[in-house]
Amino acid sequence: MAACIALTALTLAGCQRTPPPVNFIAEGKPAMLSAWHVVESNGQRLSLNTGVLPYDLNTPLFSDYAHKLRTVWMPAGQSATYRDTAAFDFPVGTIITKTFYYPRAEGSPGNALRQTSMAPGGSPTEGLDLSQVRLIETRLLVKRTTGWVVLPYVWNDAQTDAALERTGDQKALELVDDAGRHQHFTYVVPNENQCAACHVVNLKEKVFTPIGPKARHLNRTLRYADGEENQLARWQRVGYLTGLPPASEAAPLPRAANWADTTLPLADRARAYLDVNCAHCHQAQATASNTALRLDAQATVDWQMGLCKPPVAAGKGTGDRLFDIVPGQPDASIMTWRLASTEGGVMMPELGRNTVHEEGLQLIRQWISSLPGRCNATESKL
């Protein structure tokens, strides 16, 4: 009997194969996500390969209430270079992934549960329990000698692998909120060109760059498998970041607010939300630079951020409102009108969502309500 048990144990151990190392593919566009060996799925669990570092942002981009598992990997001996405000300077060979997933609704495995807290099934930094979450897509940003390449992969129904969908894809999903209300919507996987529209930060020079891996977004504590640690410190310690300046009380490192942390100042939370959701287009030289509306962390809260600023070319997106932001009056502001819409040509952001982020909208409404001043030209209209 003991011999049989020992034999069974050896047999099971032999089945637990170690995945091949991460595979940086310097040319071409592999048809399947599994070719890269960054994240691995056996249909029951999504796991991170050796050397793949998970990370998270202080305030994430809203994407139809999807949760995201973010990872970064770099070749041995290679590191990113620290920058104060822009995305880090990553070496050739870097692979950044973002896996979009939803917690499964209780009693309805095919549905998604709308929530802002961490999904069940353990910390995403340690992988994902696929009995409790549904994988939708994994996007890769790969740094090659010619620059960054974006590759969108869509997961199959068995949750065992994801196929490259260069022209994008659509998924009919149903969201269930904490009150039990159901919302049907179409989740859109962007095509390669749509991805570039958000990641190109300099239209003239066609500079393509990651959005999330910036000091202010990464400067936070994350729970890893071996304990909690500041992400910037972890990146430096594992050799993924060089040039990190020493932080002090007099000279702290940049840090964006957590938009959902109500203990933080309202203005900081709103600015962080606009920075990560809107500023990849609304900044100098980017896709929406012609609007003269700047929503990045470096912009000042004045006309350039929309205060009493008439739109340049919003069309029906104005909702008959005269200014992007009317201090103290969110209902009279174009910004909240567009955030509250899902209509093409009206909603903002234009890509990446087909639902309204109700909590984010409420945050921006509260912030606008708190702003002092008035726009004289609207007094007779509002």
Coordinates of C-alpha atoms in Angstrom, one line a residue:
M1 CA 0.0 0.0 0.0
A2 CA 2.8 2.4 1.0
A3 CA 4.6 1.6 -2.2
C4 CA 1.5 2.4 -4.3
I5 CA 1.1 5.7 -2.5
A6 CA 4.8 6.5 -3.1
L7 CA 4.4 5.5 -6.8
T8 CA 1.3 7.7 -7.2
A9 CA 3.2 10.7 -5.6
L10 CA 6.1 10.2 -8.0
T11 CA 3.7 10.0 -10.9
L12 CA 1.9 13.2 -9.9
A13 CA 5.2 15.0 -9.3
G14 CA 6.3 14.1 -12.8
C15 CA 3.1 15.7 -14.2
Q16 CA 4.0 19.0 -12.5
R17 CA 6.2 20.2 -15.3
T18 CA 8.2 23.4 -15.1
P19 CA 7.2 25.8 -17.8
P20 CA 9.8 26.9 -20.3
P21 CA 11.4 30.2 -19.5
V22 CA 10.0 33.5 -20.8
N23 CA 10.4 33.6 -24.6
F24 CA 11.3 37.1 -26.0
I25 CA 10.3 36.9 -29.7
A26 CA 12.3 39.5 -31.6
E27 CA 10.3 39.4 -34.8
G28 CA 6.8 38.4 -36.0
K29 CA 3.5 38.2 -34.2
P30 CA 2.9 34.8 -32.7
A31 CA -0.7 33.5 -33.1
M32 CA -1.0 32.3 -29.4
L33 CA -0.1 33.9 -26.1
S34 CA 1.4 30.7 -24.9
A35 CA 4.3 31.2 -27.3
W36 CA 5.7 33.9 -25.0
H37 CA 5.5 31.9 -21.7
V38 CA 5.0 35.0 -19.6
V39 CA 1.7 33.9 -18.0
E40 CA 0.7 30.2 -18.1
S41 CA -2.8 28.7 -17.8
N42 CA -3.7 25.1 -17.3
G43 CA -7.4 25.9 -17.4
Q44 CA -7.6 26.0 -13.7
R45 CA -5.1 28.6 -12.7
L46 CA -3.3 31.5 -14.4
S47 CA 0.3 31.6 -13.2
L48 CA 3.3 33.9 -13.6
N49 CA 6.5 32.5 -15.0
T50 CA 9.8 32.8 -13.2
G51 CA 11.2 36.3 -13.3
V52 CA 7.8 37.8 -14.3
L53 CA 7.1 40.7 -11.8
P54 CA 3.5 41.7 -11.1
Y55 CA 2.7 45.4 -10.5
D56 CA -0.3 47.6 -9.8
L57 CA -1.1 51.3 -10.1
N58 CA -2.2 53.8 -7.4
T59 CA -5.2 54.7 -9.6
P60 CA -5.9 52.4 -12.6
L61 CA -7.5 53.2 -15.9
F62 CA -11.2 52.3 -16.0
S63 CA -12.1 49.6 -18.5
D64 CA -15.7 48.6 -18.0
Y65 CA -15.1 47.5 -14.5
A66 CA -12.6 44.9 -15.6
H67 CA -9.9 43.9 -13.1
K68 CA -6.3 43.7 -14.4
L69 CA -3.2 41.7 -13.7
R70 CA -0.2 43.6 -14.8
T71 CA 3.3 42.2 -15.2
V72 CA 6.7 43.2 -16.5
W73 CA 9.7 41.0 -17.5
M74 CA 13.1 42.0 -18.8
P75 CA 16.0 40.0 -20.1
A76 CA 18.7 39.0 -17.6
G77 CA 21.1 41.9 -16.9
Q78 CA 18.7 44.5 -18.4
S79 CA 17.0 47.3 -16.4
A80 CA 14.6 50.2 -17.0
T81 CA 15.9 53.7 -16.3
Y82 CA 14.0 55.8 -13.8
R83 CA 12.3 59.0 -14.9
D84 CA 10.4 61.5 -12.7
T85 CA 7.3 62.1 -14.8
A86 CA 7.4 60.1 -18.0
A87 CA 7.2 56.3 -18.4
F88 CA 10.5 54.6 -17.5
D89 CA 13.0 54.0 -20.3
F90 CA 12.7 50.3 -20.9
P91 CA 15.4 48.1 -22.6
V92 CA 14.9 46.1 -25.7
G93 CA 13.5 42.7 -24.7
T94 CA 11.0 44.1 -22.2
I95 CA 7.6 42.4 -22.2
I96 CA 4.7 44.2 -20.4
T97 CA 1.4 42.3 -20.0
K98 CA -2.0 43.4 -18.9
T99 CA -4.6 40.6 -18.4
F100 CA -8.2 41.8 -18.2
Y101 CA -10.6 39.6 -16.1
Y102 CA -13.8 39.6 -14.2
P103 CA -14.8 37.9 -11.0
R104 CA -17.5 35.3 -11.7
A105 CA -21.0 36.2 -10.4
E106 CA -22.2 33.8 -7.7
G107 CA -24.6 31.3 -9.2
S108 CA -23.9 32.6 -12.7
P109 CA -20.5 31.5 -13.9
G110 CA -20.7 33.2 -17.3
N111 CA -21.4 36.7 -15.8
A112 CA -19.2 39.3 -14.4
L113 CA -19.5 40.9 -11.0
R114 CA -19.1 44.7 -11.1
Q115 CA -16.9 45.8 -8.2
T116 CA -13.9 47.9 -7.4
S117 CA -12.3 45.7 -4.8
M118 CA -9.8 42.9 -5.4
A119 CA -11.3 39.9 -7.1
P120 CA -11.7 36.7 -5.1
G121 CA -9.3 33.8 -5.5
G122 CA -6.2 35.2 -3.9
S123 CA -3.9 38.1 -4.6
P124 CA -3.5 38.7 -8.4
T125 CA 0.3 38.9 -7.7
E126 CA 0.2 35.2 -7.1
G127 CA -1.9 34.3 -10.1
L128 CA -5.6 33.8 -10.6
D129 CA -8.0 31.0 -9.7
L130 CA -9.9 30.5 -12.9
S131 CA -12.9 28.9 -11.0
Q132 CA -13.6 32.3 -9.6
V133 CA -12.6 34.6 -12.5
R134 CA -13.1 34.8 -16.2
L135 CA -10.2 35.9 -18.4
I136 CA -11.1 38.1 -21.3
E137 CA -7.9 39.3 -22.9
T138 CA -4.2 39.8 -22.4
R139 CA -2.4 42.7 -24.1
L140 CA 1.3 42.6 -24.6
L141 CA 3.7 45.5 -25.1
V142 CA 6.9 44.2 -26.5
K143 CA 10.1 46.4 -26.8
R144 CA 12.0 45.4 -29.9
T145 CA 14.9 47.1 -31.7
T146 CA 12.4 48.9 -33.9
G147 CA 10.4 50.1 -30.9
W148 CA 7.2 49.0 -29.0
V149 CA 4.8 46.5 -30.5
V150 CA 1.3 46.0 -29.2
L151 CA -0.3 42.5 -29.4
P152 CA -3.9 41.9 -28.2
Y153 CA -4.7 38.2 -27.3
V154 CA -8.2 37.0 -26.6
W155 CA -8.8 34.1 -24.2
N156 CA -10.7 31.0 -25.4
D157 CA -13.7 29.6 -23.6
A158 CA -11.7 26.9 -21.9
Q159 CA -9.4 29.5 -20.5
T160 CA -6.3 27.6 -21.6
D161 CA -4.8 30.0 -24.1
A162 CA -5.4 33.2 -25.9
A163 CA -5.3 33.9 -29.7
L164 CA -3.9 37.0 -31.3
E165 CA -6.7 39.3 -32.6
R166 CA -5.0 42.1 -34.4
T167 CA -8.3 43.6 -35.6
G168 CA -9.8 43.5 -32.2
D169 CA -12.8 41.5 -30.9
Q170 CA -16.1 41.9 -29.1
K171 CA -17.6 40.0 -26.1
A172 CA -21.2 40.2 -25.0
L173 CA -21.0 40.3 -21.2
E174 CA -23.3 41.0 -18.3
L175 CA -22.3 42.9 -15.2
V176 CA -23.9 42.3 -11.8
D177 CA -23.4 45.0 -9.2
D178 CA -23.5 44.7 -5.4
A179 CA -27.2 45.5 -5.4
G180 CA -27.9 42.6 -7.8
R181 CA -28.7 44.9 -10.7
H182 CA -27.8 43.4 -14.2
Q183 CA -26.3 45.4 -17.1
H184 CA -25.7 43.9 -20.5
F185 CA -22.9 45.5 -22.5
T186 CA -20.4 44.7 -25.3
Y187 CA -16.8 44.5 -24.2
V188 CA -14.6 45.7 -27.0
V189 CA -11.0 44.4 -27.5
P190 CA -9.2 47.3 -29.3
N191 CA -7.4 46.6 -32.6
E192 CA -3.7 47.4 -33.0
N193 CA -4.3 50.9 -34.4
Q194 CA -6.6 51.8 -31.5
C195 CA -4.0 50.8 -29.0
A196 CA -1.5 53.0 -30.7
A197 CA -3.9 56.0 -30.5
C198 CA -3.7 55.9 -26.7
H199 CA 0.0 55.0 -26.5
V200 CA 1.5 57.6 -28.9
V201 CA 2.5 60.5 -26.7
N202 CA 4.1 62.5 -29.6
L203 CA 2.1 62.6 -32.8
K204 CA 4.8 64.4 -34.8
E205 CA 7.6 61.9 -33.9
K206 CA 5.3 58.9 -33.5
V207 CA 6.7 58.2 -30.0
F208 CA 4.9 55.1 -28.7
T209 CA 5.3 54.5 -24.9
P210 CA 3.7 52.5 -22.0
I211 CA 1.1 54.5 -20.0
G212 CA 1.1 52.9 -16.5
P213 CA 4.7 52.3 -15.6
K214 CA 5.5 55.8 -14.3
A215 CA 7.0 56.6 -10.9
R216 CA 3.8 58.3 -9.6
H217 CA 1.6 55.4 -10.5
L218 CA 4.0 52.7 -9.2
N219 CA 5.0 54.4 -5.9
R220 CA 2.9 52.2 -3.6
T221 CA 3.1 49.1 -1.5
L222 CA 2.1 45.8 -3.1
R223 CA 1.6 42.5 -1.4
Y224 CA 3.9 39.9 -3.1
A225 CA 4.1 36.2 -2.4
D226 CA 7.0 36.9 0.1
G227 CA 5.5 39.9 1.8
E228 CA 4.7 43.6 1.3
E229 CA 7.1 46.0 -0.3
N230 CA 7.1 49.3 -2.1
Q231 CA 7.0 48.6 -5.9
L232 CA 9.8 51.0 -6.8
A233 CA 12.0 49.4 -4.2
R234 CA 11.1 45.9 -5.5
W235 CA 11.9 46.8 -9.1
Q236 CA 15.3 48.2 -8.0
R237 CA 16.0 45.2 -5.8
V238 CA 15.3 42.6 -8.5
G239 CA 17.4 44.6 -11.0
Y240 CA 14.5 45.9 -13.1
L241 CA 15.1 49.6 -12.3
T242 CA 18.2 51.8 -12.2
G243 CA 18.6 55.5 -11.3
L244 CA 15.9 55.4 -8.5
P245 CA 16.7 58.6 -6.4
P246 CA 16.8 58.3 -2.7
A247 CA 13.5 59.5 -1.1
S248 CA 13.3 61.8 1.9
E249 CA 10.6 63.7 3.7
A250 CA 12.0 66.9 2.1
A251 CA 12.2 65.3 -1.4
P252 CA 9.6 62.5 -1.7
L253 CA 9.3 60.5 -4.9
P254 CA 6.3 61.3 -7.1
R255 CA 3.1 59.6 -6.0
A256 CA -0.4 59.7 -7.5
A257 CA -3.3 59.5 -5.1
N258 CA -5.6 56.4 -4.9
W259 CA -8.8 57.8 -6.4
A260 CA -10.9 55.6 -4.2
D261 CA -9.2 56.5 -0.9
T262 CA -11.6 59.0 0.7
T263 CA -9.0 59.8 3.4
L264 CA -7.0 61.7 0.8
P265 CA -7.7 65.2 -0.5
L266 CA -10.5 65.3 -3.0
A267 CA -8.5 67.4 -5.5
D268 CA -5.6 64.9 -5.4
R269 CA -7.9 62.0 -6.1
A270 CA -9.7 63.7 -9.0
R271 CA -6.4 64.8 -10.5
A272 CA -5.0 61.3 -10.3
Y273 CA -8.2 59.9 -11.9
L274 CA -8.0 62.4 -14.9
D275 CA -4.3 61.8 -15.2
V276 CA -4.5 58.1 -15.7
N277 CA -7.9 58.0 -17.6
C278 CA -7.5 61.0 -19.9
A279 CA -4.0 62.4 -20.0
H280 CA -2.6 59.9 -22.4
C281 CA -4.5 61.9 -25.1
H282 CA -5.0 65.2 -23.3
Q283 CA -1.4 66.4 -23.0
A284 CA 1.0 68.4 -25.0
Q285 CA 1.9 66.7 -28.4
A286 CA -0.5 63.7 -27.8
T287 CA -3.6 62.7 -29.8
A288 CA -5.9 65.3 -28.3
S289 CA -3.3 68.1 -28.1
N290 CA -5.3 70.1 -30.6
T291 CA -8.0 70.6 -28.0
A292 CA -5.7 72.6 -25.8
L293 CA -7.1 70.7 -22.8
R294 CA -4.4 69.3 -20.6
L295 CA -5.4 66.7 -17.9
D296 CA -2.0 65.3 -17.0
A297 CA -0.4 65.6 -13.6
Q298 CA 1.8 68.5 -14.6
A299 CA -1.1 70.7 -15.7
T300 CA -2.3 73.5 -13.5
V301 CA -6.0 73.8 -12.4
D302 CA -6.8 76.8 -14.6
W303 CA -8.0 77.4 -18.2
Q304 CA -5.7 74.7 -19.7
M305 CA -7.4 72.1 -17.5
G306 CA -10.8 73.3 -18.7
L307 CA -11.9 75.9 -16.2
C308 CA -14.2 78.3 -18.0
K309 CA -12.6 77.0 -21.2
P310 CA -14.8 76.7 -24.3
P311 CA -14.4 73.6 -26.4
V312 CA -12.3 73.6 -29.5
A313 CA -14.1 70.9 -31.5
A314 CA -16.4 68.9 -29.4
G315 CA -19.5 69.0 -31.7
K316 CA -22.4 67.2 -30.2
G317 CA -20.2 66.2 -27.3
T318 CA -20.8 69.6 -25.6
G319 CA -24.4 68.8 -24.8
D320 CA -25.2 72.5 -25.4
R321 CA -22.8 73.4 -22.6
L322 CA -20.4 76.2 -23.0
F323 CA -17.3 75.3 -21.0
D324 CA -15.4 72.1 -20.2
I325 CA -15.6 72.9 -16.5
V326 CA -17.9 75.4 -14.8
P327 CA -16.6 75.8 -11.2
G328 CA -19.2 74.7 -8.7
Q329 CA -21.6 73.4 -11.4
P330 CA -20.9 69.8 -12.6
D331 CA -24.3 69.7 -14.4
A332 CA -23.2 72.7 -16.6
S333 CA -19.8 71.2 -17.4
I334 CA -18.9 69.4 -20.6
M335 CA -16.5 67.1 -18.8
T336 CA -19.2 65.4 -16.6
W337 CA -21.6 65.3 -19.6
R338 CA -19.1 63.3 -21.6
L339 CA -18.0 61.0 -18.7
A340 CA -21.7 60.1 -18.2
S341 CA -22.3 59.2 -21.8
T342 CA -21.8 55.9 -23.7
E343 CA -22.8 57.5 -27.1
G344 CA -20.2 57.5 -29.8
G345 CA -19.0 61.0 -30.5
V346 CA -20.0 62.1 -27.0
M347 CA -18.4 59.8 -24.5
M348 CA -15.0 60.3 -23.1
P349 CA -12.7 58.5 -23.1
E350 CA -13.6 57.6 -26.7
L351 CA -12.0 54.1 -26.4
G352 CA -11.8 51.4 -23.8
R353 CA -15.3 51.5 -22.3
N354 CA -18.9 50.9 -23.2
T355 CA -20.2 51.5 -19.7
V356 CA -20.2 54.5 -17.4
H357 CA -17.9 54.5 -14.4
E358 CA -20.4 55.7 -11.9
E359 CA -18.0 56.0 -9.0
G360 CA -15.4 57.8 -11.1
L361 CA -18.1 60.2 -12.5
Q362 CA -19.3 60.9 -8.9
L363 CA -15.7 61.8 -7.9
I364 CA -15.3 64.3 -10.7
R365 CA -18.7 65.8 -10.0
Q366 CA -17.7 66.3 -6.3
W367 CA -14.4 67.9 -7.4
I368 CA -16.1 70.3 -9.8
S369 CA -18.6 71.2 -7.1
S370 CA -15.7 72.1 -4.8
L371 CA -14.0 74.5 -7.2
P372 CA -14.5 78.2 -6.5
G373 CA -15.2 80.9 -9.0
R374 CA -17.7 81.4 -11.9
C375 CA -17.8 81.6 -15.6
N376 CA -19.5 85.0 -16.3
A377 CA -20.5 84.2 -19.8
T378 CA -22.8 81.4 -18.6
E379 CA -24.6 83.2 -15.9
S380 CA -27.7 83.8 -18.0
K381 CA -27.8 80.2 -19.2
L382 CA -27.1 78.2 -16.1

